[in-house]
Structure formats: C-alpha cells, structure tokens
XYZ file of C-alpha atoms in Angstrom:
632
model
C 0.000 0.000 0.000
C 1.197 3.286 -0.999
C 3.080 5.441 2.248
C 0.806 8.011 1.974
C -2.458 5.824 2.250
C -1.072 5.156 6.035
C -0.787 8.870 6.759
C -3.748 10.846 7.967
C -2.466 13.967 6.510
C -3.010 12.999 2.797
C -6.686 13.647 2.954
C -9.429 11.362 5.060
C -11.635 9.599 2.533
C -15.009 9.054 3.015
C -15.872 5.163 3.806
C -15.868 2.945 1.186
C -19.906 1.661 0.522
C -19.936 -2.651 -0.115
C -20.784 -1.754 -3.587
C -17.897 0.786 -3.874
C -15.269 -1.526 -2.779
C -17.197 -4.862 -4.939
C -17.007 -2.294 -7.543
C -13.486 -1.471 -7.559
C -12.562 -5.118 -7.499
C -14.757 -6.214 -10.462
C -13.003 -3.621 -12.235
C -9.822 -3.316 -11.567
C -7.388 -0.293 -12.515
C -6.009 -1.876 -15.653
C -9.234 -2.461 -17.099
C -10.480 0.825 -16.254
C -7.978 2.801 -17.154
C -7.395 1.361 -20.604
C -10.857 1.609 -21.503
C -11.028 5.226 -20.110
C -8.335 5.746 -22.316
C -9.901 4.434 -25.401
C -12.951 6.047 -24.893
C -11.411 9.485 -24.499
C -9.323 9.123 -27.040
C -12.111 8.300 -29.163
C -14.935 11.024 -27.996
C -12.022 13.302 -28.550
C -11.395 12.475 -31.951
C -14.610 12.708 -32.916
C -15.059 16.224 -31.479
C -11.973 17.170 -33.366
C -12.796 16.003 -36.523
C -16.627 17.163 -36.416
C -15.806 20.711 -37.171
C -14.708 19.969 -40.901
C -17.339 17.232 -41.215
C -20.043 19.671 -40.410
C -18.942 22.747 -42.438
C -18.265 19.705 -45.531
C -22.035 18.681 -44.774
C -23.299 22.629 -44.984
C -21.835 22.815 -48.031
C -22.900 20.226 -49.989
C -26.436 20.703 -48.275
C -26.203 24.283 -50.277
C -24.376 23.525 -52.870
C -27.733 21.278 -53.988
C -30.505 23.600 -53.467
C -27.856 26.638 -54.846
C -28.126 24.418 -58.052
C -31.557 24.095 -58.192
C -32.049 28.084 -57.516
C -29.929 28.913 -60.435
C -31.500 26.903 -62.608
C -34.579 28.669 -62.068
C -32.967 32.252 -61.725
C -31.698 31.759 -65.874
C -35.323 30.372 -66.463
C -37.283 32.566 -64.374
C -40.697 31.804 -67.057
C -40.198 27.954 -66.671
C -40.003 28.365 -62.766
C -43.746 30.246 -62.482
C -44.847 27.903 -64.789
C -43.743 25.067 -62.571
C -45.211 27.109 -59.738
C -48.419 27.332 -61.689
C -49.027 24.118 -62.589
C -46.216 21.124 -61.470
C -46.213 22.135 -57.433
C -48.992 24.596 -56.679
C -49.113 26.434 -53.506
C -52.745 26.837 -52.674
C -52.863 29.484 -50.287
C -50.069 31.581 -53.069
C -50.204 32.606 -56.419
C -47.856 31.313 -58.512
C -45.178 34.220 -58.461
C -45.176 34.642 -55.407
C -44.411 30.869 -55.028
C -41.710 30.982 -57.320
C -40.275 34.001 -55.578
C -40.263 32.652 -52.365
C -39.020 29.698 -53.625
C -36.412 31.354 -55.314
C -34.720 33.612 -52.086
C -34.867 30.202 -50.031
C -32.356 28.835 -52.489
C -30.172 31.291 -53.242
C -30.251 33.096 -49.810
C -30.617 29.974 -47.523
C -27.284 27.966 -49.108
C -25.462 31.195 -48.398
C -26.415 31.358 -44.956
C -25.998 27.870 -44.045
C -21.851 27.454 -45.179
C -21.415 30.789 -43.398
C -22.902 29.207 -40.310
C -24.845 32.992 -40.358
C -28.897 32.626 -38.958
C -28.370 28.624 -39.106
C -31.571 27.831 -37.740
C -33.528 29.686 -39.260
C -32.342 29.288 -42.572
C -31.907 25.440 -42.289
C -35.668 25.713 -40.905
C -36.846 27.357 -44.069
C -35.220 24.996 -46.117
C -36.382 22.170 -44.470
C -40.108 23.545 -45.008
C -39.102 24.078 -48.823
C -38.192 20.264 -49.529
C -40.919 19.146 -47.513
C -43.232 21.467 -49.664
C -41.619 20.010 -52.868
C -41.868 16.048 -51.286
C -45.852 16.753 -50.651
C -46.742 18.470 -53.897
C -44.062 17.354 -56.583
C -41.879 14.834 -57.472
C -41.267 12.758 -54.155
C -37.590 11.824 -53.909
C -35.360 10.400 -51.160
C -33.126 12.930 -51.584
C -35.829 15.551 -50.590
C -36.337 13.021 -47.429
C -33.052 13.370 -46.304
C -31.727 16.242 -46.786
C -34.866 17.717 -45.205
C -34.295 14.899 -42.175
C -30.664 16.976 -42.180
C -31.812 20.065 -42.254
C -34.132 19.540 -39.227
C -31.588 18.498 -37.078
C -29.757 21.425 -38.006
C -32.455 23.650 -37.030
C -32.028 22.395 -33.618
C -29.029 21.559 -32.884
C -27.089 24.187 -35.185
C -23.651 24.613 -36.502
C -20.218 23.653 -35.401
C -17.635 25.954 -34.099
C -16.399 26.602 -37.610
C -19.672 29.420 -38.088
C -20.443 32.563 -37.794
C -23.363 31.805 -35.070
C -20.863 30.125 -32.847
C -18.025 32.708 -33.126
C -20.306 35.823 -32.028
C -22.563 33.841 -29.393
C -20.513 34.084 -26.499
C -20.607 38.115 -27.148
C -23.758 38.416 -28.168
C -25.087 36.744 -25.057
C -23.321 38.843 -22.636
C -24.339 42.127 -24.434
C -27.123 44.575 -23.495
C -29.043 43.272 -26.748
C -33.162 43.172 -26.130
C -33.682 39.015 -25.911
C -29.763 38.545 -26.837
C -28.956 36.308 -23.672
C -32.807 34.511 -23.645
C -31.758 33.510 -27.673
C -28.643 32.629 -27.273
C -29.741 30.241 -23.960
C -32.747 28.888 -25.794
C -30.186 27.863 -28.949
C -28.422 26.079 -26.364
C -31.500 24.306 -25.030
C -32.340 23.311 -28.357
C -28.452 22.126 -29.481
C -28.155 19.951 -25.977
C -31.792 18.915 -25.208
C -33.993 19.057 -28.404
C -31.771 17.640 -31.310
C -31.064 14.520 -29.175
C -34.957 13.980 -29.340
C -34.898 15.030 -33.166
C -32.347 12.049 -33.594
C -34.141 9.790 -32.004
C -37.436 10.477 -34.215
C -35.109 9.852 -36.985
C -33.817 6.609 -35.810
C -37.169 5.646 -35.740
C -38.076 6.733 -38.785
C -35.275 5.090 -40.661
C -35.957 1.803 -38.488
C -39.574 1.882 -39.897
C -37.969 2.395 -43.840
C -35.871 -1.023 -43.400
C -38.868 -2.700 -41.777
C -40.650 -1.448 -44.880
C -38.058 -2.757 -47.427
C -37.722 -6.393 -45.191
C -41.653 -6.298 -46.003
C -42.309 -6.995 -42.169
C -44.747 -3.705 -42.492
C -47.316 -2.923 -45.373
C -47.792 1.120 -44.611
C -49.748 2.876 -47.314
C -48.688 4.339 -50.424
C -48.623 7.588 -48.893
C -47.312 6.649 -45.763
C -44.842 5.236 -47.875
C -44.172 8.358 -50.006
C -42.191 9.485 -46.851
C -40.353 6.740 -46.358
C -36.370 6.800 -47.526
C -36.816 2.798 -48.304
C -34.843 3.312 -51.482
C -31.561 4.164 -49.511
C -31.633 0.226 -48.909
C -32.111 -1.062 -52.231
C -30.665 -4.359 -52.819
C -30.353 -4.908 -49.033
C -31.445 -8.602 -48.273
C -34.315 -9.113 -45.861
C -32.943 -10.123 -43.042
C -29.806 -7.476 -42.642
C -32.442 -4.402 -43.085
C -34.249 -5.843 -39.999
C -30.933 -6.031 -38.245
C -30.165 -2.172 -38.833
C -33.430 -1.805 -38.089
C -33.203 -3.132 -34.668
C -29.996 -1.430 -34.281
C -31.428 1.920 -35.422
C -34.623 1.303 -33.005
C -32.534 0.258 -29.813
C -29.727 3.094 -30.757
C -27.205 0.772 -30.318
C -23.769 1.279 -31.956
C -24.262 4.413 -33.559
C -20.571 4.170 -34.925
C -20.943 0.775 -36.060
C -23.678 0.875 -37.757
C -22.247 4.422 -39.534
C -19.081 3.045 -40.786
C -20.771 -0.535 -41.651
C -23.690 0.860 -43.429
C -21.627 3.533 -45.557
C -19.489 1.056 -47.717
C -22.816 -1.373 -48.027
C -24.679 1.538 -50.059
C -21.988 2.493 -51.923
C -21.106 -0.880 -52.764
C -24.909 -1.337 -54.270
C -24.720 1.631 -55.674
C -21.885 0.718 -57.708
C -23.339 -2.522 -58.759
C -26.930 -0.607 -59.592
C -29.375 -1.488 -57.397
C -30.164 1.883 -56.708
C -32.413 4.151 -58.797
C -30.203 6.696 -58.367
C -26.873 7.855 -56.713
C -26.505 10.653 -54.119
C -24.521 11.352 -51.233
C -27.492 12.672 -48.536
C -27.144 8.872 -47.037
C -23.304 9.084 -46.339
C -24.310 12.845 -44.815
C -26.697 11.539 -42.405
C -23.951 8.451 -41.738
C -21.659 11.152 -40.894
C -24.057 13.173 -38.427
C -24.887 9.862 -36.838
C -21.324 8.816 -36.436
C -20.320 12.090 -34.628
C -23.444 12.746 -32.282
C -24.495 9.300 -31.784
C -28.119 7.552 -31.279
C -29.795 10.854 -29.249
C -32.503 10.578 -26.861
C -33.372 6.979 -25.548
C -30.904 4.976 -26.515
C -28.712 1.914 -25.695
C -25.497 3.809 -26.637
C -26.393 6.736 -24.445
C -27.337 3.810 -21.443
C -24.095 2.605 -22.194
C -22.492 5.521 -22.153
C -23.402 6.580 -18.673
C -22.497 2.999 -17.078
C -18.951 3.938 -18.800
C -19.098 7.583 -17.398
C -19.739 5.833 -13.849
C -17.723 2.696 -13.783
C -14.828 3.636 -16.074
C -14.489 7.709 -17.129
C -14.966 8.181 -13.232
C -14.653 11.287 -12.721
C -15.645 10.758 -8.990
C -14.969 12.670 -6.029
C -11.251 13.146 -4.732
C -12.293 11.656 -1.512
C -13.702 8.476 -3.170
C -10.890 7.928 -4.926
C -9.026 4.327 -3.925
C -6.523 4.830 -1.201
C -4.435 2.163 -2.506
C -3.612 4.659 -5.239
C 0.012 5.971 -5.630
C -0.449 9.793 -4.324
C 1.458 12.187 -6.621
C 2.422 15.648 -5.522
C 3.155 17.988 -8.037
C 4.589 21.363 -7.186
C 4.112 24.033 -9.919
C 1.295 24.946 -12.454
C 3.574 26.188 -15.213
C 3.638 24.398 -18.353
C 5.787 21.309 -17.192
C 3.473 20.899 -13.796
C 0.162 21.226 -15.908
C 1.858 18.406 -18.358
C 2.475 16.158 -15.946
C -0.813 16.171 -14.485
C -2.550 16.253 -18.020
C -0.328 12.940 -18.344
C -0.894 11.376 -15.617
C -4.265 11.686 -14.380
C -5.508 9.274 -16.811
C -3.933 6.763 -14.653
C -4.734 5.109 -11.122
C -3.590 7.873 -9.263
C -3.828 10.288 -7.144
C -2.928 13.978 -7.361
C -2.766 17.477 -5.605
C -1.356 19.491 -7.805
C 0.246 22.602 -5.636
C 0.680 25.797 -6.399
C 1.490 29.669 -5.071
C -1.158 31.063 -6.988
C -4.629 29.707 -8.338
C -4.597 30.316 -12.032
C -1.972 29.044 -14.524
C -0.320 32.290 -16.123
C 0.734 31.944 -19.608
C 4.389 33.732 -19.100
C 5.037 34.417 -23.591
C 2.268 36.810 -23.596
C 3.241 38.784 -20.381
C 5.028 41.667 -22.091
C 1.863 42.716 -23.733
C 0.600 42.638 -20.378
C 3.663 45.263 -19.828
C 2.555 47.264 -22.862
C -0.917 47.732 -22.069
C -1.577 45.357 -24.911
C -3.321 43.241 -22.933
C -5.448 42.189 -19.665
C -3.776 40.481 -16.977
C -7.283 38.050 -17.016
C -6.562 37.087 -20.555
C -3.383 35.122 -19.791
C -4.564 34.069 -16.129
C -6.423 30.298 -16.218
C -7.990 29.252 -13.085
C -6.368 25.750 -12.250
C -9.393 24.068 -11.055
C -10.954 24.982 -14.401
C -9.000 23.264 -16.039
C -9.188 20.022 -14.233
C -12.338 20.188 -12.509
C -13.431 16.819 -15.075
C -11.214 14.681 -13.765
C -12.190 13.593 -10.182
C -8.420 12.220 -9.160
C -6.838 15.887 -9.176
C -6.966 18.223 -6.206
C -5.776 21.840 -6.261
C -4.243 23.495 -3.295
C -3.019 27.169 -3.389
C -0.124 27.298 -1.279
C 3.731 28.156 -1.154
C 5.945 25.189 -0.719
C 8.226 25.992 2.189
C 9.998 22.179 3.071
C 10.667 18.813 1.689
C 11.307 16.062 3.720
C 12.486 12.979 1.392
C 13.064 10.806 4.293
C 10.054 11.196 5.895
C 8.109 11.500 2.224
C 5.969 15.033 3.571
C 5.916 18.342 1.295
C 4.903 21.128 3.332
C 3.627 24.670 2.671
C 2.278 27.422 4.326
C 4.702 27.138 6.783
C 2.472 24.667 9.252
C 0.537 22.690 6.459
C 2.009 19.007 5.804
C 0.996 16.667 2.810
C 2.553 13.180 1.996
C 3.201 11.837 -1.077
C 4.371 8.749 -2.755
C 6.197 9.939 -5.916
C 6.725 14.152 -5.900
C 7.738 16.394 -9.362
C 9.191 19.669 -9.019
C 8.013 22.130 -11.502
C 8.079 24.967 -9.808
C 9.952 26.967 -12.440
C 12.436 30.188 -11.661
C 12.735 33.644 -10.720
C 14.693 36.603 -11.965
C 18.885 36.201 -11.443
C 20.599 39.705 -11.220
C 23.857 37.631 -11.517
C 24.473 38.479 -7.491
C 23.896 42.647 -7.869
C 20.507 42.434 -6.299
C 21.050 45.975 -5.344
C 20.076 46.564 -8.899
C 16.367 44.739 -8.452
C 14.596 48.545 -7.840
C 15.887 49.705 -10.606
C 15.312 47.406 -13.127
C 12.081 44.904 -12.949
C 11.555 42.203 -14.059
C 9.144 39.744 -16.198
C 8.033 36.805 -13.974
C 4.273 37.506 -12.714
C 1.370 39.332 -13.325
C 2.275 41.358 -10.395
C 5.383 42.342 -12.247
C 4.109 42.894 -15.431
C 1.264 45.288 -14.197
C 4.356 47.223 -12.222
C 6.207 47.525 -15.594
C 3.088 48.752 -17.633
C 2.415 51.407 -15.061
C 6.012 52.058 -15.270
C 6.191 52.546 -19.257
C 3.313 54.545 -19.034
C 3.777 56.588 -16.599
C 7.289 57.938 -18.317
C 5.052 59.360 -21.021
C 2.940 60.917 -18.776
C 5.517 62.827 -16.794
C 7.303 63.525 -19.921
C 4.697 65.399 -21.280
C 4.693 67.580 -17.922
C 8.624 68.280 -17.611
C 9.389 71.251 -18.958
C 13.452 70.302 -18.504
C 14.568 68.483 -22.038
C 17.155 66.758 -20.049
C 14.443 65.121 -17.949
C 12.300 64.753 -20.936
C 14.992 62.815 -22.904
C 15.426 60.443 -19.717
C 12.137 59.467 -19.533
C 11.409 59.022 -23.216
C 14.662 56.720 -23.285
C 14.030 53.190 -22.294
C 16.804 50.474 -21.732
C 16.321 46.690 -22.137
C 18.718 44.374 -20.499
C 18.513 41.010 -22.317
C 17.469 39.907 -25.658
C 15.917 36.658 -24.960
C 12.784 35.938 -26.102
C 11.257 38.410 -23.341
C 13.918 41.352 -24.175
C 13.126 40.859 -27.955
C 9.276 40.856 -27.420
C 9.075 43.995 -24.916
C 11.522 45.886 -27.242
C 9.519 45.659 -30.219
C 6.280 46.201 -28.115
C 7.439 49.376 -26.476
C 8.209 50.594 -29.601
C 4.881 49.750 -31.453
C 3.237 51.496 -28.579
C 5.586 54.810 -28.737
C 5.634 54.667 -32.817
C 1.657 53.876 -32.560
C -0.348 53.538 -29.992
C -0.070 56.538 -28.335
C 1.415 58.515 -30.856
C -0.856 61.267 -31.252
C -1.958 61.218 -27.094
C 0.003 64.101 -26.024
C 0.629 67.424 -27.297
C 4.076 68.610 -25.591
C 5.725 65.242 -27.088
C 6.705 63.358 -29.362
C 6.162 59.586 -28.405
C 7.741 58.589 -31.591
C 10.811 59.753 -30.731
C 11.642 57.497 -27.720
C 14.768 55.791 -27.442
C 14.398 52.072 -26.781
C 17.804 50.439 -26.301
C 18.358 46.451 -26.354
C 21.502 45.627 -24.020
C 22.718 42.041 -24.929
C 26.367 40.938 -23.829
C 26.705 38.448 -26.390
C 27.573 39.161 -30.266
C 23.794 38.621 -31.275
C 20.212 38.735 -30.256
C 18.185 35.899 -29.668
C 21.706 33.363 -28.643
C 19.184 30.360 -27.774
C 17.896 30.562 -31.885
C 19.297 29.678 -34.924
C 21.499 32.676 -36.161
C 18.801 33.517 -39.568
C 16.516 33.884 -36.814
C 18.505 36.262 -34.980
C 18.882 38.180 -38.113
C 15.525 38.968 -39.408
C 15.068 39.868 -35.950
C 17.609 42.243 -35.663
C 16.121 43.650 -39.114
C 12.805 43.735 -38.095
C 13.716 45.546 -34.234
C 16.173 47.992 -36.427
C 13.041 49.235 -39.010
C 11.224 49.701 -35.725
C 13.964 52.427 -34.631
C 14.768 50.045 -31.898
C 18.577 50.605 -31.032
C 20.551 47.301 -30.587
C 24.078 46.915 -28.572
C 25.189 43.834 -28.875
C 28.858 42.774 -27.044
C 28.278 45.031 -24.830
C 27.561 43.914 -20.754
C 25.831 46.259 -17.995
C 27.918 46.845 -15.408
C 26.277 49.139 -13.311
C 22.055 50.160 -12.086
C 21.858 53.299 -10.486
C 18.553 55.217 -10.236
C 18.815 57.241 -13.083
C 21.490 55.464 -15.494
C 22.951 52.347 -16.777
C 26.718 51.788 -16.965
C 27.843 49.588 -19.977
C 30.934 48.765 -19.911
C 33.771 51.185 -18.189
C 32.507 54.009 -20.280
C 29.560 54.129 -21.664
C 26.822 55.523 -19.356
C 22.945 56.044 -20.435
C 20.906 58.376 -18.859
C 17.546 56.742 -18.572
C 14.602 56.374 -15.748
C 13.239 53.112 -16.703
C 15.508 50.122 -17.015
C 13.428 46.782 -17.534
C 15.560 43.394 -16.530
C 15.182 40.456 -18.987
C 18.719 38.980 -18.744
C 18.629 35.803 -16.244
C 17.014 33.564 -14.242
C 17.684 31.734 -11.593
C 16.090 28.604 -10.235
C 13.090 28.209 -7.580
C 14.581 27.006 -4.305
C 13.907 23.380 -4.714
C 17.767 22.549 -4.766
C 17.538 23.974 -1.215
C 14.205 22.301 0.565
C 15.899 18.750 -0.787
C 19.544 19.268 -0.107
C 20.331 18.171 -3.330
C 22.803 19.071 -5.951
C 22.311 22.128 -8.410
C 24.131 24.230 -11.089
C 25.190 27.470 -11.114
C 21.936 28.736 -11.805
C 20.407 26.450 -9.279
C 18.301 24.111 -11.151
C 18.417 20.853 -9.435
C 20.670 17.843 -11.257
C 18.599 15.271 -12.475
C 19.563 11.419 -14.326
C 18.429 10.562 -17.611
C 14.788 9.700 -15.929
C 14.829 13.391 -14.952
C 14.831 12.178 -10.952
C 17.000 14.422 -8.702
C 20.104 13.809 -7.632
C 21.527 13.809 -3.830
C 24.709 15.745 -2.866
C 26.426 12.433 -3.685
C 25.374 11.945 -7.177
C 22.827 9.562 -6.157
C 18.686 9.573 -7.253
C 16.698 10.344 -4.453
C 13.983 8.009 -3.949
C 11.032 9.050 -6.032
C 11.278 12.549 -6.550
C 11.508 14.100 -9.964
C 12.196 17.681 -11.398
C 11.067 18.666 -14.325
C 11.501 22.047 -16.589
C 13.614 25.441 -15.289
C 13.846 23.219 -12.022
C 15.824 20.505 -13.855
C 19.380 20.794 -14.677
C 19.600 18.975 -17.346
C 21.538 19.556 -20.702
C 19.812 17.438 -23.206
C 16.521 15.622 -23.687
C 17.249 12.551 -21.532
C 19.253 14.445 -19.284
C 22.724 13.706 -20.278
C-alpha cells in the first residue's frame, strides 16, 4: 500500500460503501484505465474532426438547393410555370411561389456554409423540400436532406460558423432578448436535437422494416419513407439495422458498416439513383451518436460511472500511488494532463490559483493586454477529472526521508512519488542591489508594475518642462534579448511609434529611445542565427537601437553603466537577462548548477549531494538541470 495511504495527513476519505469496494474489485485499474483511455481518445477524436465534417455537410447541403435556384434564376418563365401548374401552392399565387421559392435557395445555401442565422435558414429549407416532397416529385433525396436540415435547425452549426463565433458576445451584451436567444439555442443544441435524432432513428428503423416487407404502410405513408436508400439490401440485414437503429445501439458501427454497403450497391446498380445525402446523415450519426433513448447513451453513462470516473477526490481508492506535483507552469500542468488518466492520485500545488501563460506577459507590460486574458484558473482546467486536487499554497519544506511536502509554513501533505516544476525567478547575476531599478518579467504582479512604469514615463514627460528630464524618460533600456527582451523591445516601440502617438501634445512619443543591451555578439543566442537576423532587421526598421557585445555593469537610479565608459541616462531600465532557479535545490539538499536548477539522471529524478537519485522525486523544466533531452 502506498506510504501516503497510512498517513492521515493525505486527505481522510469518506468510507468505502460494499458496492464501492465490490465495484473497484470487479473492475480493476487496468481495465479501467485502458478503456477510459480508449474512450477518451475516441470522444475526442470525434469532437476534433466534427468541425470539418459539419462545415463539408453545410456545403454540400447548399451547394444542392444553390443548383436548383440557379437553374430557375436563368429560367425565371419555366419556374412560375412550374409554380403554376407542377407544385402549386394553394394558399399563393404562382409568383409569389416561385419568388419565395427562389430567395430560399439562393439566400438559404449562403447562410448555411457561413454558419450565419443557421436555424432559421436550415428551418426554411427544411419547409421548402418538404413542400416540394408533398406536392411534386417525391424523392429520397428531398427526405433526407430535409431529415438533415431539421436536425440542423435544432441543434445548429459547429464551431467553424459565424453563429458560434459571435454567441458568447452576443449573449453577454445589453441586446433586447440577446442572452434569452442565445440560452434557448443552447436548449435546443443539448436537449432538443437529441430527441430530433431519435425520431429519426425511428423513422429510418420503420424504412428497413418497410423494405424487409415486415410492415405494409400505405402508399402515402410510404411516399415518406427513404426505403430506397436500402435497395438491394437482403431481408434479413435491413431488420438487423433496423433493430440497431430502433434500440440506438452502436451508432458508430452501424455508420461506418452501413456507408461502404450503399456504396457498394450503388456501384453494382441497385439503386435508382446515386446521391450522397445517405453518407451525410452516416456522418451526423457517427459524430453525435443515437440521441434521446438509446442503448449507446445507457451505455455511455455505465462507462461515465464505472470507467471515465470522474468521482470525487475523496472516493478515490486509497491504494492509489499519491502524486504531488509542485508548480502549475507548463511542465506541472503536463504532468498532471499525463498522468491523471492513470490510477492515481494527485494534488497538484501551487502559489497562486490560475496558470499564467508567461510568452504573452510583455503585452501585459505594454498595455496590450489584460492580466485576465493570460490568467487560467487551475481548477478549471481540471475540474473533469475527479483524481486531481488543487491546493493554493507556497511550498516551504521537503522532507524525502520522511516523504511530507509542506507549505504554508504549518501545512504538511505526503506523497508517494513528488515532481518539481516549480519553475524560476529573476537572477541579477548576485547585484541584487540593482532589483529597484530594473524589474523584471516573472508575474502578473510584475508585469502590471512595468506597464504602469512605461506609461507613466510618457505621462511625466509630457509635464517636464526640462529636455534633459524629458529625454530620460522618453529613453528606455532593455537588459537582455531573450525571447522576453526581444518581445518587450519591439512592443514598447509599437506602442511609442503607434499607440499613443498622437496622445500628447508637448511630445513626441515617436521619438523614444528604446535600447536592447545584450552581452553576447547577437540577439536571440538560444535561436538559430537567420533567426537572430531577421530579428535584428525587423527591431532595427522599428527604430529600436541594438548593442550587442556590450555587458551592464552598473544600475543606479537614473542610469545604466555599460561597460567602463559608456553611461545612459535613462529612468526606466526593464531586466530580462537571467534567471535563476526556484529554491527546490535547497528544501531537498540536493545538488544544483550554477543557476540552481536541481541535477537530475536521464529519468529526470533528482540527484543527492552524492550523485545519487533520491527516492522518487523528480524535477522537471527550469527546475531541472539537465543539458539534453534525456538528461545527459
């Protein structure tokens, strides 16, 4: 049993029920997990591809009654005359009929591949073959595509649309019935198209039945019937789908078995005629399964209880390994995305509650934009999967020996296997005297400091009335041309050379100095050198001033010292030239680099003072220091 099942600190659980525990040994991990992992994999999958499949089914939904519309817009005589006398419309005369007719299929195709007024486009198309099916020539073709069309008036487009891409806004704005629409479209996508499916899995049970010749329904019963889909189907395999398509069982199955059986009697002829509405449906049935009452959606909640368990923390198995995971940076939130597909528990620690996406945070620093719109919440993220807990807490102490992590100063967790991802923090290369002066990019926190910062130098700028003091704050200094000193460099100067260009009216933002300090011979070191080029190009046509070989050598509140004798008067100085690692070296007594990133093997677990792994603990990303991919 895992150590920190014996410990009362790793979290009480809540007794274990008779038919919790029978449970978990009629299903044990293995078997769980592997299905759970097929099954994701699969829903997944599905949702990925569905996009394209739905904006392919739009189009060749328009595409056929565009066709038909043009047709009748060159022979706009012959279409009244069909209106007059092949379809009538009783309760219309005949050019009106044709009109009408007309705008549904030119405007309604356009519509429905934009993804623009879905509904009620697809609606109005839908009424238009139904219209044709009752009073013209009756075709399958009208059958389904209408059947299609139905269940797009309910359940809508896919994310590649116009409708889905201005929802979320539209619902939150000030709009008269915006927010009731936009909630009642989602009522109808996750409640009402279910049901719609599952009228249509009737009705296409009822057209095998028809073809097996187990029911006689009358001609004009029949007339709505798509029994020629199954032409040349033997007897006894259409009452087979038909069972299949009653019960809802095996959506997918039944998808990909029935789509090569109708093409492969279409090819051999016994079809009347050849159209791909079938293999559209197939599609739409594959991807959203069997709807409303169904065996598949039965099935699919046993699965979601006994195998995608996404349970309580506290009901999770004690006899699970318990993995603690300090850090929610990139590495921490890829080890738990990993691993919490497997029998295991996590806590996933962490000072702060939201993931911060750390590329974006110099357009934080140039007002660019919002600290919320890099800041995830953690639990967000993970609040699916019932084996991961979130604390908020500063690691303060590691105890290998006695297996405990703990934080907060009095708060103790144990773990069985523990991965350090806990990142680093600005390295002033030991002149930390130089820390007021020059800021740094690490937090939110920060980068809010440094936009007020930039901002503010414009501001009291344009009230000096010294030139001197005007040229120092209008002169900004970069130390660092990493990725975060190239970044804010161009940014500041987009937002001197543009954004604010024409804000103030005793200066010139435009003409602000923005200096990139790098004590190597080019920018960007870490990238290939034709990358460091075009970026030195591109900074240059931004009037962004670039010394490279050159190395700071003094802070002071007002200046930066390069060298022995170059000195730049300057009020903001912005620090993008190290980092050092988090502590973690430290809390384990273990060996670390220069930079104090913890030594690791090749199996990225940490090393004692003597060269030695420490017993299951692992560091992974800025902790690590490690040279290569496997560590070497």
């Amino acid at each position: 049993m895992p150590r920190s099942a014996q410990q009362s600190a790793a979290g009480a659980t809540a007794p274990k029920t008779v038919a919790q525990k029978l449970q978990e040994e009629r299903y044990p991990p293995f078997v769980r997990v592997t299905m759970r992992r097929w099954v994701k994999w699969y829903l997944d999958g599905t949702e990925a591809f569905w996009p394209f499949s739905d904006v392919a089914i739009r189009f060749l939904i328009a595409m056929w009654f565009l066709r038909s519309g043009l047709v009748k817009l060159n022979n706009w005589d012959g279409a009244v005359f069909l209106a007059a006398n092949e379809y009538p419309v009783g309760w219309m005369d005949p050019v009106s009929a044709a009109t009408t007719g007309l705008a549904i299929e030119l405007i309604g195709p356009a519509l429905l591949i934009a993804g623009f007024m879905t509904r009620p486009a697809a609606m109005t198309m839908a009424a238009l073959t139904i219209v044709s099916q009752a009073v013209y020539i009756p075709t399958t073709s009208n059958l389904i595509a209408g059947a299609i069309l139905i269940w797009y008036a309910f359940h809508g487009p896919g994310v590649i649309s116009i409708d889905r891409a201005v929802a979320g806004g539209i619902k939150q704005s000030a709009l008269p019935l915006a927010r009731p629409a936009i909630v009642a479209s989602e009522f109808a996508r996750e409640r009402l198209a279910p049901v719609i499916m599952a009228i249509t899995r009737v009705w296409i049970a009822v057209s095998l039945l028809n073809h097996a010749q187990l029911i006689q329904p009358s001609v004009a019963v029949q007339t709505w019937l798509p029994t020629t889909i199954f032409a040349g189907f033997p007897g006894w395999l259409a009452v087979i789908f038909a069972g299949l398509f009653l019960t809802g069982f095996g959506a997918v199955i039944v998808s990909y078995t029935l789509f090569p059986l109708i093409l492969a009697y279409m090819i051999i002829g016994a079809h009347p005629a050849v159209t791909l509405f079938p293999f559209l449906f197939l599609g739409i049935y594959e991807a959203k399964g069997a709807g409303f009452l169904s065996l598949d959606r039965a099935i699919l909640a046993w699965l979601d209880k006994n195998i995608l368990f996404d349970r309580a923390y506290a009901d999770i198995p004690e006899r699970w390994p318990h993995i603690v995971i300090v850090g929610a940076g990139f590495g921490g939130l890829a080890a738990v995305t990993k691993l919490k597909r497997l029998p295991v528990r996590i806590t996933l620690i962490d000072k702060r509650n939201y993931h911060l996406f750390q590329p974006l945070l110099y357009q934080i620093a140039t007002a660019t934009l919002n600290p919320a719109d890099i800041a995830t919440p953690i639990r967000s993220m993970f609040k699916g999967d019932g084996n991961v807990r979130v604390i908020k807490g500063e690691v303060n102490a590691i105890n290998p020996a006695a297996r405990t992590v703990t934080f907060d100063q009095d708060c103790t967790l144990f773990y069985d296997r523990l991965v350090l991802a806990t990142g680093a923090t600005h390295s002033y290369f030991g002149r930390d005297e130089w820390r007021p002066y020059a800021p740094g990019l690490k937090t939110i926190e920060d980068a809010v400091a440094v936009r007020g910062e930039i901002l503010n130098a414009f501001e009291l700028a344009e009230a000096a009335g010294d030139p001197a003091r005007v040229e120092r704050l209008l002169t900004f200094v970069i130390v660092g041309a990493g990725p975060t000193g190239v970044e804010l460099a161009g940014a500041i100067a987009e937002l001197a050379k543009v954004s604010v260009a024409r804000e103030f009216r005793m200066i010139d933002p435009a003409s602000a100095r923005i200096i990139l300090v790098q004590s190597g011979p080019r920018i960007l070191p870490s990238f290939p050198e034709s990358l460091s080029q075009r970026a030195t190009r591109t900074l240059e046509n931004l009037g962004v001033e670039i010394r490279t070989n050159s190395r700071v050598t003094e802070i002071a509140e007002a200046q930066v010292r390069i060298g022995d004798d170059t000195v730049i008067e300057t009020e903001t100085v912005l620090w993008a030239a190290g980092v050092a690692a988090s502590p973690a070296a430290r809390w384990l007594g273990a060996n670390d680099d220069r930079s104090g990133r913890v030594l690791v093997n090749d199996l990225m677990r940490v090393l004692d003072k003597d060269g030695k792994p420490i017993d299951d603990i692992f560091a992974i990303g800025d902790t690590a220091g490690s040279n290569a991919w496997n560590g070497d």
